[in-house]
Structure formats: C-alpha cells, structure tokens
Amino acid sequence: MPNISVLWSLFLMFFKLGLTSFGGGYAMIPLMKQEIIILITGLGVEQSVLDKFANLIAVSQITPGPIAVNAAAYIGYICNGFFGALISTIGICLPAFFIMLTIAHYFERFKASESISHLLTGIRPATVGLILASTVIFADGSIFAKQAINFDLIDNLRMQFFSIVNPAGVIIFVVAFIAAKKFKVAPIPITIAAGIAGAFLYQLF
Amino acid sequence: MQEKVTAKKLWKLFFIFFKIGSFTFGGGLAMLPQIQREIVDRYHLLTEEEIVDVFAISQSVPGIISLNASVFIGKRSYGIRGAIVAALGTTIPSFIAIMLYVTVLNFVQDNIYVQKAFLGVRAACTALILVAGLKLWPLAVKKPTSAVLAIASLILVGLFGVYVIWVIVFAVSLSMTSYFLRKKNVIGIVLSFAVTPILITYIFYSNQMLNGFAIILYLLSFGAAHFFEGRALKDA
C-alpha cells in the first residue's frame, strides 16, 4: 500500500534534488545519499534501503536513459513500490522542466548575461568535486573491504585507514580504469565484464 | 514556429526522444550526441549552432542534462506542448526499464553470484566515474581558486560528509563575491557575502560543529587562493 507521508517526502526530496544539482547524474549522487539518510532517520524507512542504494549506480549503468531518472525511479521503488517510483520521477523532472521552459523563453537575454556566466564558472569546479566525491560512495564496500565511509569523520578516519582493501575490488577497479582511460572502452562492455568478473573474483577473497 | 503544430508532429517528436531514451546507456552525457544526430542531422528541427548553445545551457542549469536539452528543443520547436512531449519521451523508457529491472531483481537478489556481480560493477563504476570526473577537470578548473573549490568540495562532501547544498551555496556566494570584487561593486560584495555569516551561524546553531569548522576552513583556503591569484596577476 502506498504510504502518503513517505510519498510526499519522496516527492519533496527529489524535487529538491532536481532543483539544486548541477552537472547531471554523477554529481547528484552524494546529495542523494545524504537525503536518503535523512529520510531513513526521519520516517523510519527500512535501513536496508541504504544497502540497496549502493547498487544504484550498477542499476543505472545497465538500464537505458538518464542516470538521475533511473536513480529516482529505483530509489522510489525500493522505498515505496510503484507509486514511490512514479512520484520520485515526477519530483526530479519538474524543476528542470520549468527552469528550461523559462530559459527557452528568455534565451537571448540569458546567453548575454555576464553575471550568470560568472556564476556558472563558480559552480562548475564544485560540480567536478561532487562527481569525484561520488566515487567515494561506490568504492565503499566494493574496493574497501568494510563499509568504510559512513559520512562521519571519526568513524571515517579510523575505518578508512585501517580497514583492509579488497583485492578483487582493486583488480577490477584498476583494469576498468585503464580500459576506460587508455583504451576508451565504452561503459557498457566494462560494466558487463566487471559484473562477470565480480561474480567469481569476490568468491575468492 | 510559424508552421502549425499538428498531433502528428508531436507524436514524431515523442518517438524521436523515446528512441534516444531507450537505446542510450550510460547516462545523460552519452545522450547528447544522439540528440544532435536526430534533431539536427535527421529532422532539421534546430541548426548546428543552436544545438551547441542548448547543450551548453543544459549542462549549466540544475537538473538532468538530457531532460533539460529535450525540454528546450521541444519548446523551441513546437512550444509548450512540444516541451511536455519531449520530456515524456525522454523519461518514460528509463522508468519502464527500471520497473522491469526491479521485477526481475526480486527473483534473483538473494543469489550469491548476483550479489558479488554487483560488487564487481560497483568497483568498475568507481573507475568510470573517476574517468568522467578527470575528463571534466580541465574544462571546469582553469584558475587556482577553481582548483581550491573543486578539491575542497571533494574533501568536504566525500570525507567530512558536509551537506551538499551548503557546498553549492558557498560556491555560488564566493564566485559572486569575487565577481563583484573585480567590478568594485560594494553593494554586490556585501549582498553576495552576507549569506556566509548567516549560514555559518545556522550550521553552528543546529549543532553541526564539524560541518561548521570544515566550511570555515574551506572559506579560508578559498580566500588564500584568491589572495595569491591577485598577487600573481599583479606581478605578471
């Protein structure tokens, strides 16, 4: 059964995400994780949602379409079934829809504005930082052996520097990095190969 | 936009975006070249120059990049109905795919091999995102102050877990302040910097000491970078 209060918070959460995330799907992930933690503590949504969240990027890579829509539908579904998915997707799309309608209307003036272009040069570096920060989320548990990064400094320092890295994760990470950076292999073959490799390599370690 | 918008044209627009949405994997950025090929080369809805502007704007306003682009193209081609149709065409395939996916996953998620496969994909995606981030670095980071913003937001969010919206608000406030500093516009400087003490007070008030101290460090390092950048400019 759809739970109205959870649906409403899902809508608000994804509306906020759509409104404040610059730079597309990857840059959205750190904020998404923080918002989900708030949702879990505030509404008593199951803790297992957070574990499933870690698989989010895997899901987004092997399903077509924009990562943010995939993410919203997936998270909405694991929180509150089909209606959760629907509401979350609408929530994340609405801000972009209205913002772009406005800009398309005042296009010429928007393009010429000097202060807006300066504003964007300030946001862009922060966006790159956020994209790099989302690697931390996915390295956690896959490359690092334990759930090392909890968004809590003390826990973080202790766990991160003393936890053992997982050799299987390191091998897959290095191979995928070289394949993507040096040989320009497309994401889909890398994702599939890593899935197959992971199914066997992680059994060993 | 003088030509009459018919239902047939709207359906066509819907299917263009539906097709792009169903066959492009790897997120919004991968969709842009496909959009360009269909909209400019095949259906001539926009010109080459227009699409470059559209992509630049889609990437610089908040929200989903490919959705931004499709709403813009829809609005420019067939008005508000075009925008709605294009947005639906982009999102529906991705939504359906996720629904199919979770249905299948319900049957296999307890399988140990499936769980380990997910771990493998996560490790590979860490590498993929890192590559994507490094590719953007030279485009976005051209000054020492930008480098400080990028590295500081990585450390603040990735290690300290500072709330992302604050990082963005401070990045906006700092870049506007430095813009008005260059213009020597006192009212602008005061207004764009005013947000800083207010937010820091709020962060400390809501008892998030660690976040507060992290953000103060962030501001100091940005100020230092700005100072040295100014000195380097003067020397040159």
Tab-separated table of N, CA, C and O in Angstrom, chain A residues 86-149:
chain	number	residue	atom	x	y	z
A	86	LEU	N	6.983	6.383	-9.246
A	86	LEU	CA	6.302	7.373	-10.088
A	86	LEU	C	6.472	8.777	-9.518
A	86	LEU	O	6.880	9.718	-10.212
A	87	ILE	N	6.182	8.914	-8.210
A	87	ILE	CA	6.253	10.221	-7.559
A	87	ILE	C	7.682	10.768	-7.591
A	87	ILE	O	7.912	11.944	-7.863
A	88	SER	N	8.663	9.887	-7.347
A	88	SER	CA	10.060	10.343	-7.331
A	88	SER	C	10.479	10.835	-8.704
A	88	SER	O	11.168	11.850	-8.829
A	89	THR	N	10.077	10.103	-9.743
A	89	THR	CA	10.454	10.507	-11.098
A	89	THR	C	9.839	11.857	-11.446
A	89	THR	O	10.513	12.739	-11.990
A	90	ILE	N	8.556	12.029	-11.103
A	90	ILE	CA	7.916	13.323	-11.364
A	90	ILE	C	8.638	14.416	-10.593
A	90	ILE	O	8.933	15.489	-11.120
A	91	GLY	N	8.966	14.121	-9.325
A	91	GLY	CA	9.624	15.119	-8.486
A	91	GLY	C	10.946	15.584	-9.048
A	91	GLY	O	11.263	16.769	-9.028
A	92	ILE	N	11.738	14.658	-9.578
A	92	ILE	CA	13.065	15.057	-10.054
A	92	ILE	C	12.980	15.754	-11.409
A	92	ILE	O	13.851	16.545	-11.764
A	93	CYS	N	11.916	15.487	-12.173
A	93	CYS	CA	11.815	16.097	-13.501
A	93	CYS	C	11.200	17.496	-13.479
A	93	CYS	O	11.531	18.328	-14.327
A	94	LEU	N	10.291	17.755	-12.546
A	94	LEU	CA	9.546	19.017	-12.559
A	94	LEU	C	10.422	20.271	-12.534
A	94	LEU	O	10.230	21.170	-13.364
A	95	PRO	N	11.404	20.379	-11.606
A	95	PRO	CA	12.188	21.624	-11.579
A	95	PRO	C	12.896	21.886	-12.901
A	95	PRO	O	12.826	22.988	-13.437
A	96	ALA	N	13.542	20.839	-13.442
A	96	ALA	CA	14.257	21.001	-14.705
A	96	ALA	C	13.303	21.458	-15.793
A	96	ALA	O	13.632	22.327	-16.613
A	97	PHE	N	12.102	20.896	-15.776
A	97	PHE	CA	11.116	21.226	-16.794
A	97	PHE	C	10.780	22.715	-16.767
A	97	PHE	O	10.852	23.410	-17.782
A	98	PHE	N	10.461	23.242	-15.580
A	98	PHE	CA	10.069	24.654	-15.503
A	98	PHE	C	11.257	25.586	-15.729
A	98	PHE	O	11.112	26.626	-16.383
A	99	ILE	N	12.420	25.206	-15.214
A	99	ILE	CA	13.598	26.055	-15.415
A	99	ILE	C	13.901	26.172	-16.906
A	99	ILE	O	14.128	27.266	-17.428
A	100	MET	N	13.884	25.056	-17.609
A	100	MET	CA	14.235	25.100	-19.028
A	100	MET	C	13.178	25.812	-19.853
A	100	MET	O	13.505	26.475	-20.830
A	101	LEU	N	11.896	25.691	-19.463
A	101	LEU	CA	10.848	26.433	-20.171
A	101	LEU	C	11.115	27.926	-20.073
A	101	LEU	O	11.036	28.662	-21.063
A	102	THR	N	11.452	28.376	-18.848
A	102	THR	CA	11.727	29.794	-18.648
A	102	THR	C	12.922	30.232	-19.476
A	102	THR	O	12.885	31.272	-20.153
A	103	ILE	N	13.991	29.429	-19.444
A	103	ILE	CA	15.196	29.817	-20.167
A	103	ILE	C	14.958	29.830	-21.674
A	103	ILE	O	15.407	30.734	-22.379
A	104	ALA	N	14.215	28.829	-22.164
A	104	ALA	CA	13.942	28.784	-23.606
A	104	ALA	C	13.187	30.034	-24.037
A	104	ALA	O	13.337	30.521	-25.153
A	105	HIS	N	12.383	30.568	-23.110
A	105	HIS	CA	11.617	31.770	-23.418
A	105	HIS	C	12.507	33.013	-23.483
A	105	HIS	O	12.383	33.832	-24.376
A	106	TYR	N	13.425	33.131	-22.510
A	106	TYR	CA	14.297	34.320	-22.450
A	106	TYR	C	15.706	33.976	-22.914
A	106	TYR	O	16.690	34.443	-22.349
A	107	PHE	N	15.813	33.134	-23.936
A	107	PHE	CA	17.098	32.564	-24.316
A	107	PHE	C	18.153	33.617	-24.613
A	107	PHE	O	19.252	33.580	-24.065
A	108	GLU	N	17.822	34.592	-25.448
A	108	GLU	CA	18.822	35.566	-25.895
A	108	GLU	C	19.390	36.358	-24.724
A	108	GLU	O	20.588	36.569	-24.622
A	109	ARG	N	18.481	36.763	-23.809
A	109	ARG	CA	18.943	37.549	-22.670
A	109	ARG	C	19.803	36.701	-21.733
A	109	ARG	O	20.788	37.161	-21.180
A	110	PHE	N	19.425	35.448	-21.579
A	110	PHE	CA	20.157	34.547	-20.692
A	110	PHE	C	21.584	34.342	-21.191
A	110	PHE	O	22.540	34.348	-20.434
A	111	LYS	N	21.717	34.196	-22.516
A	111	LYS	CA	23.013	33.917	-23.108
A	111	LYS	C	23.972	35.088	-22.909
A	111	LYS	O	25.170	34.902	-22.731
A	112	ALA	N	23.419	36.335	-22.965
A	112	ALA	CA	24.273	37.512	-22.927
A	112	ALA	C	24.671	37.907	-21.510
A	112	ALA	O	25.587	38.703	-21.331
A	113	SER	N	23.985	37.354	-20.486
A	113	SER	CA	24.205	37.834	-19.122
A	113	SER	C	25.590	37.463	-18.598
A	113	SER	O	25.959	36.291	-18.523
A	114	GLU	N	26.347	38.501	-18.206
A	114	GLU	CA	27.719	38.274	-17.761
A	114	GLU	C	27.751	37.666	-16.357
A	114	GLU	O	28.538	36.788	-16.064
A	115	SER	N	26.830	38.146	-15.479
A	115	SER	CA	26.875	37.655	-14.104
A	115	SER	C	26.480	36.180	-14.048
A	115	SER	O	27.015	35.414	-13.245
A	116	ILE	N	25.562	35.761	-14.915
A	116	ILE	CA	25.174	34.344	-14.916
A	116	ILE	C	26.345	33.484	-15.361
A	116	ILE	O	26.638	32.445	-14.757
A	117	SER	N	27.069	33.932	-16.383
A	117	SER	CA	28.191	33.108	-16.839
A	117	SER	C	29.266	33.045	-15.767
A	117	SER	O	29.933	32.023	-15.594
A	118	HIS	N	29.428	34.132	-14.990
A	118	HIS	CA	30.403	34.105	-13.911
A	118	HIS	C	29.959	33.156	-12.805
A	118	HIS	O	30.765	32.425	-12.236
A	119	LEU	N	28.659	33.183	-12.526
A	119	LEU	CA	28.086	32.283	-11.521
A	119	LEU	C	28.386	30.832	-11.881
A	119	LEU	O	28.787	30.024	-11.049
A	120	LEU	N	28.243	30.525	-13.178
A	120	LEU	CA	28.447	29.144	-13.609
A	120	LEU	C	29.901	28.728	-13.506
A	120	LEU	O	30.195	27.582	-13.165
A	121	THR	N	30.836	29.657	-13.762
A	121	THR	CA	32.235	29.275	-13.612
A	121	THR	C	32.555	28.965	-12.152
A	121	THR	O	33.509	28.256	-11.874
A	122	GLY	N	31.750	29.492	-11.227
A	122	GLY	CA	31.956	29.156	-9.827
A	122	GLY	C	31.363	27.808	-9.462
A	122	GLY	O	31.890	27.089	-8.615
A	123	ILE	N	30.244	27.459	-10.093
A	123	ILE	CA	29.577	26.216	-9.733
A	123	ILE	C	30.284	25.016	-10.352
A	123	ILE	O	30.384	23.962	-9.752
A	124	ARG	N	30.803	25.188	-11.563
A	124	ARG	CA	31.380	24.058	-12.293
A	124	ARG	C	32.496	23.327	-11.532
A	124	ARG	O	32.459	22.105	-11.446
A	125	PRO	N	33.481	24.058	-10.950
A	125	PRO	CA	34.513	23.326	-10.199
A	125	PRO	C	33.925	22.553	-9.024
A	125	PRO	O	34.328	21.405	-8.775
A	126	ALA	N	32.946	23.146	-8.330
A	126	ALA	CA	32.319	22.448	-7.210
A	126	ALA	C	31.646	21.174	-7.706
A	126	ALA	O	31.669	20.139	-7.031
A	127	THR	N	31.071	21.231	-8.920
A	127	THR	CA	30.422	20.061	-9.502
A	127	THR	C	31.426	18.942	-9.755
A	127	THR	O	31.158	17.771	-9.470
A	128	VAL	N	32.613	19.314	-10.278
A	128	VAL	CA	33.647	18.300	-10.509
A	128	VAL	C	34.022	17.644	-9.186
A	128	VAL	O	34.165	16.418	-9.094
A	129	GLY	N	34.135	18.459	-8.132
A	129	GLY	CA	34.432	17.909	-6.812
A	129	GLY	C	33.366	16.921	-6.366
A	129	GLY	O	33.673	15.867	-5.808
A	130	LEU	N	32.092	17.243	-6.635
A	130	LEU	CA	30.994	16.356	-6.222
A	130	LEU	C	31.033	15.047	-7.000
A	130	LEU	O	30.763	13.975	-6.454
A	131	ILE	N	31.372	15.134	-8.302
A	131	ILE	CA	31.462	13.910	-9.098
A	131	ILE	C	32.547	13.008	-8.523
A	131	ILE	O	32.351	11.801	-8.335
A	132	LEU	N	33.699	13.611	-8.189
A	132	LEU	CA	34.781	12.813	-7.608
A	132	LEU	C	34.367	12.266	-6.245
A	132	LEU	O	34.731	11.148	-5.885
A	133	ALA	N	33.570	13.053	-5.495
A	133	ALA	CA	33.127	12.587	-4.183
A	133	ALA	C	32.220	11.370	-4.305
A	133	ALA	O	32.188	10.528	-3.409
A	134	SER	N	31.489	11.262	-5.425
A	134	SER	CA	30.601	10.107	-5.535
A	134	SER	C	31.382	8.817	-5.768
A	134	SER	O	30.856	7.735	-5.518
A	135	THR	N	32.653	8.923	-6.205
A	135	THR	CA	33.453	7.693	-6.293
A	135	THR	C	33.665	7.102	-4.905
A	135	THR	O	33.722	5.886	-4.744
A	136	VAL	N	33.769	7.998	-3.907
A	136	VAL	CA	33.978	7.525	-2.536
A	136	VAL	C	32.836	6.599	-2.112
A	136	VAL	O	33.055	5.561	-1.492
A	137	ILE	N	31.610	6.977	-2.503
A	137	ILE	CA	30.440	6.196	-2.105
A	137	ILE	C	30.472	4.794	-2.709
A	137	ILE	O	30.139	3.817	-2.048
A	138	PHE	N	30.906	4.705	-3.964
A	138	PHE	CA	30.858	3.401	-4.614
A	138	PHE	C	32.099	2.557	-4.332
A	138	PHE	O	32.064	1.336	-4.478
A	139	ALA	N	33.199	3.220	-3.934
A	139	ALA	CA	34.391	2.465	-3.555
A	139	ALA	C	34.137	1.737	-2.240
A	139	ALA	O	34.679	0.662	-1.992
A	140	ASP	N	33.286	2.331	-1.422
A	140	ASP	CA	32.965	1.818	-0.110
A	140	ASP	C	32.264	0.466	-0.221
A	140	ASP	O	31.209	0.351	-0.831
A	141	GLY	N	32.861	-0.571	0.375
A	141	GLY	CA	32.227	-1.875	0.336
A	141	GLY	C	32.629	-2.704	-0.873
A	141	GLY	O	32.568	-3.921	-0.827
A	142	SER	N	33.020	-2.050	-1.966
A	142	SER	CA	33.443	-2.840	-3.119
A	142	SER	C	34.964	-2.890	-3.241
A	142	SER	O	35.543	-3.954	-3.420
A	143	ILE	N	35.614	-1.723	-3.136
A	143	ILE	CA	37.078	-1.721	-3.167
A	143	ILE	C	37.618	-1.840	-1.747
A	143	ILE	O	38.555	-2.569	-1.480
A	144	PHE	N	36.975	-1.100	-0.819
A	144	PHE	CA	37.329	-1.260	0.580
A	144	PHE	C	36.542	-2.426	1.150
A	144	PHE	O	35.380	-2.625	0.818
A	145	ALA	N	37.207	-3.202	1.996
A	145	ALA	CA	36.594	-4.448	2.448
A	145	ALA	C	35.368	-4.218	3.311
A	145	ALA	O	34.401	-4.941	3.231
A	146	LYS	N	35.410	-3.161	4.133
A	146	LYS	CA	34.285	-2.934	5.017
A	146	LYS	C	33.503	-1.719	4.564
A	146	LYS	O	33.929	-0.980	3.693
A	147	GLN	N	32.367	-1.511	5.199
A	147	GLN	CA	31.633	-0.285	4.944
A	147	GLN	C	32.441	0.825	5.601
A	147	GLN	O	32.239	1.183	6.746
A	148	ALA	N	33.395	1.379	4.843
A	148	ALA	CA	34.368	2.243	5.472
A	148	ALA	C	33.876	3.667	5.628
A	148	ALA	O	34.237	4.346	6.571
A	149	ILE	N	33.058	4.127	4.693
A	149	ILE	CA	32.723	5.545	4.715
A	149	ILE	C	31.291	5.729	5.188
A	149	ILE	O	30.355	5.313	4.539
